[in-house]
Amino acid sequence: MDEMGKDTGMDTDHITHSTEETRALGATLARDILSGSVLALRGDLGAGKTTFVQGLLEELGAEKPFVSPTFVIMKEYDLAAPTTTGIARVYHVDAYRIDDPADMEKLGFDEWCADPEGLVLVEWPEKIANLLPENTKTVSLRWLSDTDREIVIG
């Protein structure tokens, strides 16, 4: 069982050997994630956060292109139809350029997290750690080699 009370059948620690496997793991998580969830994606530059998110977004049926919102801070994807787990919107947040968490509050972060039909994906969550809801789920990605990544979901 995962922290959301669903049996995902997924172990918590994974090694992927290609970008395709990293995307596929994101897609697998997308099938079971519930609306109203917040995922904190931790990892250094090049660890695979955006690749993981691309698989998740594709599985949810979001419209491409899927790029990291580094310069726009947040990209919203309205899904054509809500998922079986109730997700109608995805808020993909990149806090890398945030120096003051209050700036994220001004942009509406609390409202995104309170959206009962939303899913919030946060890259660089350590920059806004005090704003993350208590029930935030963490996905940690670590670069092992040019092709391999360690991904811990917990």
PDB file of C-alpha atoms in Angstrom:
ATOM      1  CA  MET A   1       0.000   0.000   0.000  1.00  0.00           C
ATOM      2  CA  ASP A   2       1.209   3.484  -0.720  1.00  0.00           C
ATOM      3  CA  GLU A   3       0.807   6.592   1.456  1.00  0.00           C
ATOM      4  CA  MET A   4      -2.489   7.295  -0.271  1.00  0.00           C
ATOM      5  CA  GLY A   5      -3.956   3.989   0.848  1.00  0.00           C
ATOM      6  CA  LYS A   6      -3.881   2.349  -2.568  1.00  0.00           C
ATOM      7  CA  ASP A   7      -2.070  -0.853  -3.430  1.00  0.00           C
ATOM      8  CA  THR A   8       0.072   0.235  -6.368  1.00  0.00           C
ATOM      9  CA  GLY A   9       2.052  -2.960  -6.642  1.00  0.00           C
ATOM     10  CA  MET A  10       5.151  -0.771  -6.893  1.00  0.00           C
ATOM     11  CA  ASP A  11       8.251  -1.178  -4.784  1.00  0.00           C
ATOM     12  CA  THR A  12       9.507   2.095  -3.393  1.00  0.00           C
ATOM     13  CA  ASP A  13      13.055   1.881  -4.821  1.00  0.00           C
ATOM     14  CA  HIS A  14      13.665   1.574  -8.564  1.00  0.00           C
ATOM     15  CA  ILE A  15      16.608   1.652 -10.945  1.00  0.00           C
ATOM     16  CA  THR A  16      15.840   2.737 -14.498  1.00  0.00           C
ATOM     17  CA  HIS A  17      18.290   2.178 -17.358  1.00  0.00           C
ATOM     18  CA  SER A  18      16.978   4.621 -19.973  1.00  0.00           C
ATOM     19  CA  THR A  19      14.824   7.708 -20.412  1.00  0.00           C
ATOM     20  CA  GLU A  20      12.079   5.398 -21.686  1.00  0.00           C
ATOM     21  CA  GLU A  21      12.141   3.397 -18.431  1.00  0.00           C
ATOM     22  CA  THR A  22      12.082   6.606 -16.363  1.00  0.00           C
ATOM     23  CA  ARG A  23       9.047   7.842 -18.333  1.00  0.00           C
ATOM     24  CA  ALA A  24       7.384   4.431 -17.945  1.00  0.00           C
ATOM     25  CA  LEU A  25       7.818   4.577 -14.163  1.00  0.00           C
ATOM     26  CA  GLY A  26       6.156   8.011 -14.166  1.00  0.00           C
ATOM     27  CA  ALA A  27       3.297   6.530 -16.209  1.00  0.00           C
ATOM     28  CA  THR A  28       2.909   3.667 -13.737  1.00  0.00           C
ATOM     29  CA  LEU A  29       2.589   6.079 -10.825  1.00  0.00           C
ATOM     30  CA  ALA A  30       0.042   8.158 -12.786  1.00  0.00           C
ATOM     31  CA  ARG A  31      -2.385   5.234 -12.888  1.00  0.00           C
ATOM     32  CA  ASP A  32      -2.813   5.247  -9.107  1.00  0.00           C
ATOM     33  CA  ILE A  33      -2.211   8.810  -7.928  1.00  0.00           C
ATOM     34  CA  LEU A  34      -5.309  10.434  -6.462  1.00  0.00           C
ATOM     35  CA  SER A  35      -6.690  13.877  -7.177  1.00  0.00           C
ATOM     36  CA  GLY A  36      -5.725  16.418  -4.550  1.00  0.00           C
ATOM     37  CA  SER A  37      -2.214  14.958  -4.276  1.00  0.00           C
ATOM     38  CA  VAL A  38       1.056  16.869  -4.192  1.00  0.00           C
ATOM     39  CA  LEU A  39       4.261  15.203  -5.417  1.00  0.00           C
ATOM     40  CA  ALA A  40       7.636  16.698  -4.482  1.00  0.00           C
ATOM     41  CA  LEU A  41      10.228  15.709  -7.106  1.00  0.00           C
ATOM     42  CA  ARG A  42      13.697  15.881  -5.587  1.00  0.00           C
ATOM     43  CA  GLY A  43      16.970  15.540  -7.453  1.00  0.00           C
ATOM     44  CA  ASP A  44      19.920  17.421  -8.877  1.00  0.00           C
ATOM     45  CA  LEU A  45      19.982  18.896 -12.372  1.00  0.00           C
ATOM     46  CA  GLY A  46      19.892  16.043 -14.879  1.00  0.00           C
ATOM     47  CA  ALA A  47      18.494  13.513 -12.402  1.00  0.00           C
ATOM     48  CA  GLY A  48      15.420  12.846 -14.571  1.00  0.00           C
ATOM     49  CA  LYS A  49      12.672  14.849 -12.851  1.00  0.00           C
ATOM     50  CA  THR A  50      11.245  16.286 -16.065  1.00  0.00           C
ATOM     51  CA  THR A  51      11.526  12.931 -17.850  1.00  0.00           C
ATOM     52  CA  PHE A  52       9.599  11.260 -15.010  1.00  0.00           C
ATOM     53  CA  VAL A  53       6.948  14.007 -15.179  1.00  0.00           C
ATOM     54  CA  GLN A  54       6.648  13.560 -18.962  1.00  0.00           C
ATOM     55  CA  GLY A  55       5.647   9.911 -18.490  1.00  0.00           C
ATOM     56  CA  LEU A  56       3.177  10.828 -15.792  1.00  0.00           C
ATOM     57  CA  LEU A  57       1.584  13.612 -17.877  1.00  0.00           C
ATOM     58  CA  GLU A  58       1.343  11.452 -20.979  1.00  0.00           C
ATOM     59  CA  GLU A  59      -0.369   8.674 -19.037  1.00  0.00           C
ATOM     60  CA  LEU A  60      -2.863  11.170 -17.588  1.00  0.00           C
ATOM     61  CA  GLY A  61      -3.733  12.357 -21.107  1.00  0.00           C
ATOM     62  CA  ALA A  62      -2.284  15.876 -20.867  1.00  0.00           C
ATOM     63  CA  GLU A  63      -1.607  17.721 -24.110  1.00  0.00           C
ATOM     64  CA  LYS A  64       2.032  17.961 -25.224  1.00  0.00           C
ATOM     65  CA  PRO A  65       4.580  19.501 -25.222  1.00  0.00           C
ATOM     66  CA  PHE A  66       5.820  18.634 -21.745  1.00  0.00           C
ATOM     67  CA  VAL A  67       8.680  20.911 -20.738  1.00  0.00           C
ATOM     68  CA  SER A  68       9.948  21.985 -17.358  1.00  0.00           C
ATOM     69  CA  PRO A  69       8.344  25.295 -16.356  1.00  0.00           C
ATOM     70  CA  THR A  70      11.663  26.735 -15.159  1.00  0.00           C
ATOM     71  CA  PHE A  71      11.058  30.222 -16.552  1.00  0.00           C
ATOM     72  CA  VAL A  72       7.272  30.397 -16.178  1.00  0.00           C
ATOM     73  CA  ILE A  73       7.302  28.779 -12.695  1.00  0.00           C
ATOM     74  CA  MET A  74       4.020  26.863 -13.249  1.00  0.00           C
ATOM     75  CA  LYS A  75       2.422  25.179 -16.247  1.00  0.00           C
ATOM     76  CA  GLU A  76      -1.169  24.016 -15.948  1.00  0.00           C
ATOM     77  CA  TYR A  77      -2.492  21.078 -17.949  1.00  0.00           C
ATOM     78  CA  ASP A  78      -6.255  20.684 -18.167  1.00  0.00           C
ATOM     79  CA  LEU A  79      -7.044  17.071 -18.972  1.00  0.00           C
ATOM     80  CA  ALA A  80      -9.579  16.272 -21.689  1.00  0.00           C
ATOM     81  CA  ALA A  81     -11.416  14.042 -19.224  1.00  0.00           C
ATOM     82  CA  PRO A  82     -10.875  13.436 -15.497  1.00  0.00           C
ATOM     83  CA  THR A  83      -8.900  10.298 -14.716  1.00  0.00           C
ATOM     84  CA  THR A  84     -10.423   7.347 -12.902  1.00  0.00           C
ATOM     85  CA  THR A  85      -8.740   8.718  -9.760  1.00  0.00           C
ATOM     86  CA  GLY A  86     -10.433  12.126 -10.189  1.00  0.00           C
ATOM     87  CA  ILE A  87      -7.614  14.258 -11.625  1.00  0.00           C
ATOM     88  CA  ALA A  88      -8.893  16.945 -14.011  1.00  0.00           C
ATOM     89  CA  ARG A  89      -5.897  19.337 -13.852  1.00  0.00           C
ATOM     90  CA  VAL A  90      -2.159  19.064 -13.302  1.00  0.00           C
ATOM     91  CA  TYR A  91      -0.077  21.938 -11.960  1.00  0.00           C
ATOM     92  CA  HIS A  92       3.591  21.400 -12.864  1.00  0.00           C
ATOM     93  CA  VAL A  93       5.675  23.728 -10.700  1.00  0.00           C
ATOM     94  CA  ASP A  94       9.400  24.438 -10.951  1.00  0.00           C
ATOM     95  CA  ALA A  95      10.603  26.310  -7.854  1.00  0.00           C
ATOM     96  CA  TYR A  96      14.260  26.452  -8.964  1.00  0.00           C
ATOM     97  CA  ARG A  97      14.188  30.216  -9.509  1.00  0.00           C
ATOM     98  CA  ILE A  98      12.157  31.023  -6.379  1.00  0.00           C
ATOM     99  CA  ASP A  99      14.227  32.936  -3.813  1.00  0.00           C
ATOM    100  CA  ASP A 100      11.399  33.773  -1.438  1.00  0.00           C
ATOM    101  CA  PRO A 101       8.617  31.229  -0.807  1.00  0.00           C
ATOM    102  CA  ALA A 102       6.205  34.154  -0.346  1.00  0.00           C
ATOM    103  CA  ASP A 103       6.511  34.717  -4.109  1.00  0.00           C
ATOM    104  CA  MET A 104       5.055  31.247  -4.691  1.00  0.00           C
ATOM    105  CA  GLU A 105       2.166  32.048  -2.356  1.00  0.00           C
ATOM    106  CA  LYS A 106       1.430  35.194  -4.381  1.00  0.00           C
ATOM    107  CA  LEU A 107       1.253  33.058  -7.541  1.00  0.00           C
ATOM    108  CA  GLY A 108      -1.462  30.860  -5.988  1.00  0.00           C
ATOM    109  CA  PHE A 109       0.433  27.796  -4.738  1.00  0.00           C
ATOM    110  CA  ASP A 110      -1.966  27.261  -1.818  1.00  0.00           C
ATOM    111  CA  GLU A 111      -4.948  27.308  -4.193  1.00  0.00           C
ATOM    112  CA  TRP A 112      -3.298  24.783  -6.525  1.00  0.00           C
ATOM    113  CA  CYS A 113      -2.660  22.447  -3.584  1.00  0.00           C
ATOM    114  CA  ALA A 114      -6.269  22.852  -2.382  1.00  0.00           C
ATOM    115  CA  ASP A 115      -7.772  21.962  -5.790  1.00  0.00           C
ATOM    116  CA  PRO A 116      -9.721  18.732  -5.119  1.00  0.00           C
ATOM    117  CA  GLU A 117      -9.467  17.757  -8.811  1.00  0.00           C
ATOM    118  CA  GLY A 118      -5.841  18.805  -9.158  1.00  0.00           C
ATOM    119  CA  LEU A 119      -2.458  17.137  -8.987  1.00  0.00           C
ATOM    120  CA  VAL A 120       0.518  19.325  -8.082  1.00  0.00           C
ATOM    121  CA  LEU A 121       3.993  18.268  -9.242  1.00  0.00           C
ATOM    122  CA  VAL A 122       6.796  20.308  -7.659  1.00  0.00           C
ATOM    123  CA  GLU A 123      10.363  20.270  -8.955  1.00  0.00           C
ATOM    124  CA  TRP A 124      12.930  21.755  -6.524  1.00  0.00           C
ATOM    125  CA  PRO A 125      10.541  21.437  -3.541  1.00  0.00           C
ATOM    126  CA  GLU A 126      13.296  22.285  -1.060  1.00  0.00           C
ATOM    127  CA  LYS A 127      13.014  25.924  -2.212  1.00  0.00           C
ATOM    128  CA  ILE A 128       9.429  26.078  -0.861  1.00  0.00           C
ATOM    129  CA  ALA A 129       9.531  23.331   1.773  1.00  0.00           C
ATOM    130  CA  ASN A 130       7.525  25.336   4.330  1.00  0.00           C
ATOM    131  CA  LEU A 131       4.634  25.659   1.837  1.00  0.00           C
ATOM    132  CA  LEU A 132       4.263  21.952   1.045  1.00  0.00           C
ATOM    133  CA  PRO A 133       1.183  20.266   2.528  1.00  0.00           C
ATOM    134  CA  GLU A 134       1.805  17.737   5.285  1.00  0.00           C
ATOM    135  CA  ASN A 135       0.658  14.804   3.104  1.00  0.00           C
ATOM    136  CA  THR A 136       3.071  15.583   0.232  1.00  0.00           C
ATOM    137  CA  LYS A 137       4.457  12.447  -1.382  1.00  0.00           C
ATOM    138  CA  THR A 138       8.136  12.497  -2.371  1.00  0.00           C
ATOM    139  CA  VAL A 139       9.784  11.123  -5.495  1.00  0.00           C
ATOM    140  CA  SER A 140      13.591  11.286  -5.216  1.00  0.00           C
ATOM    141  CA  LEU A 141      15.655  10.872  -8.366  1.00  0.00           C
ATOM    142  CA  ARG A 142      19.405  10.334  -8.427  1.00  0.00           C
ATOM    143  CA  TRP A 143      21.759  10.263 -11.407  1.00  0.00           C
ATOM    144  CA  LEU A 144      23.808   7.036 -11.452  1.00  0.00           C
ATOM    145  CA  SER A 145      25.212   7.166 -15.001  1.00  0.00           C
ATOM    146  CA  ASP A 146      24.375   8.635 -18.398  1.00  0.00           C
ATOM    147  CA  THR A 147      21.497   6.162 -18.666  1.00  0.00           C
ATOM    148  CA  ASP A 148      20.769   4.920 -15.135  1.00  0.00           C
ATOM    149  CA  ARG A 149      18.692   6.610 -12.442  1.00  0.00           C
ATOM    150  CA  GLU A 150      17.718   5.582  -8.940  1.00  0.00           C
ATOM    151  CA  ILE A 151      14.136   6.587  -8.184  1.00  0.00           C
ATOM    152  CA  VAL A 152      12.681   6.303  -4.703  1.00  0.00           C
ATOM    153  CA  ILE A 153       8.936   6.812  -4.308  1.00  0.00           C
ATOM    154  CA  GLY A 154       7.766   7.347  -0.787  1.00  0.00           C
TER     155      GLY A 154
END
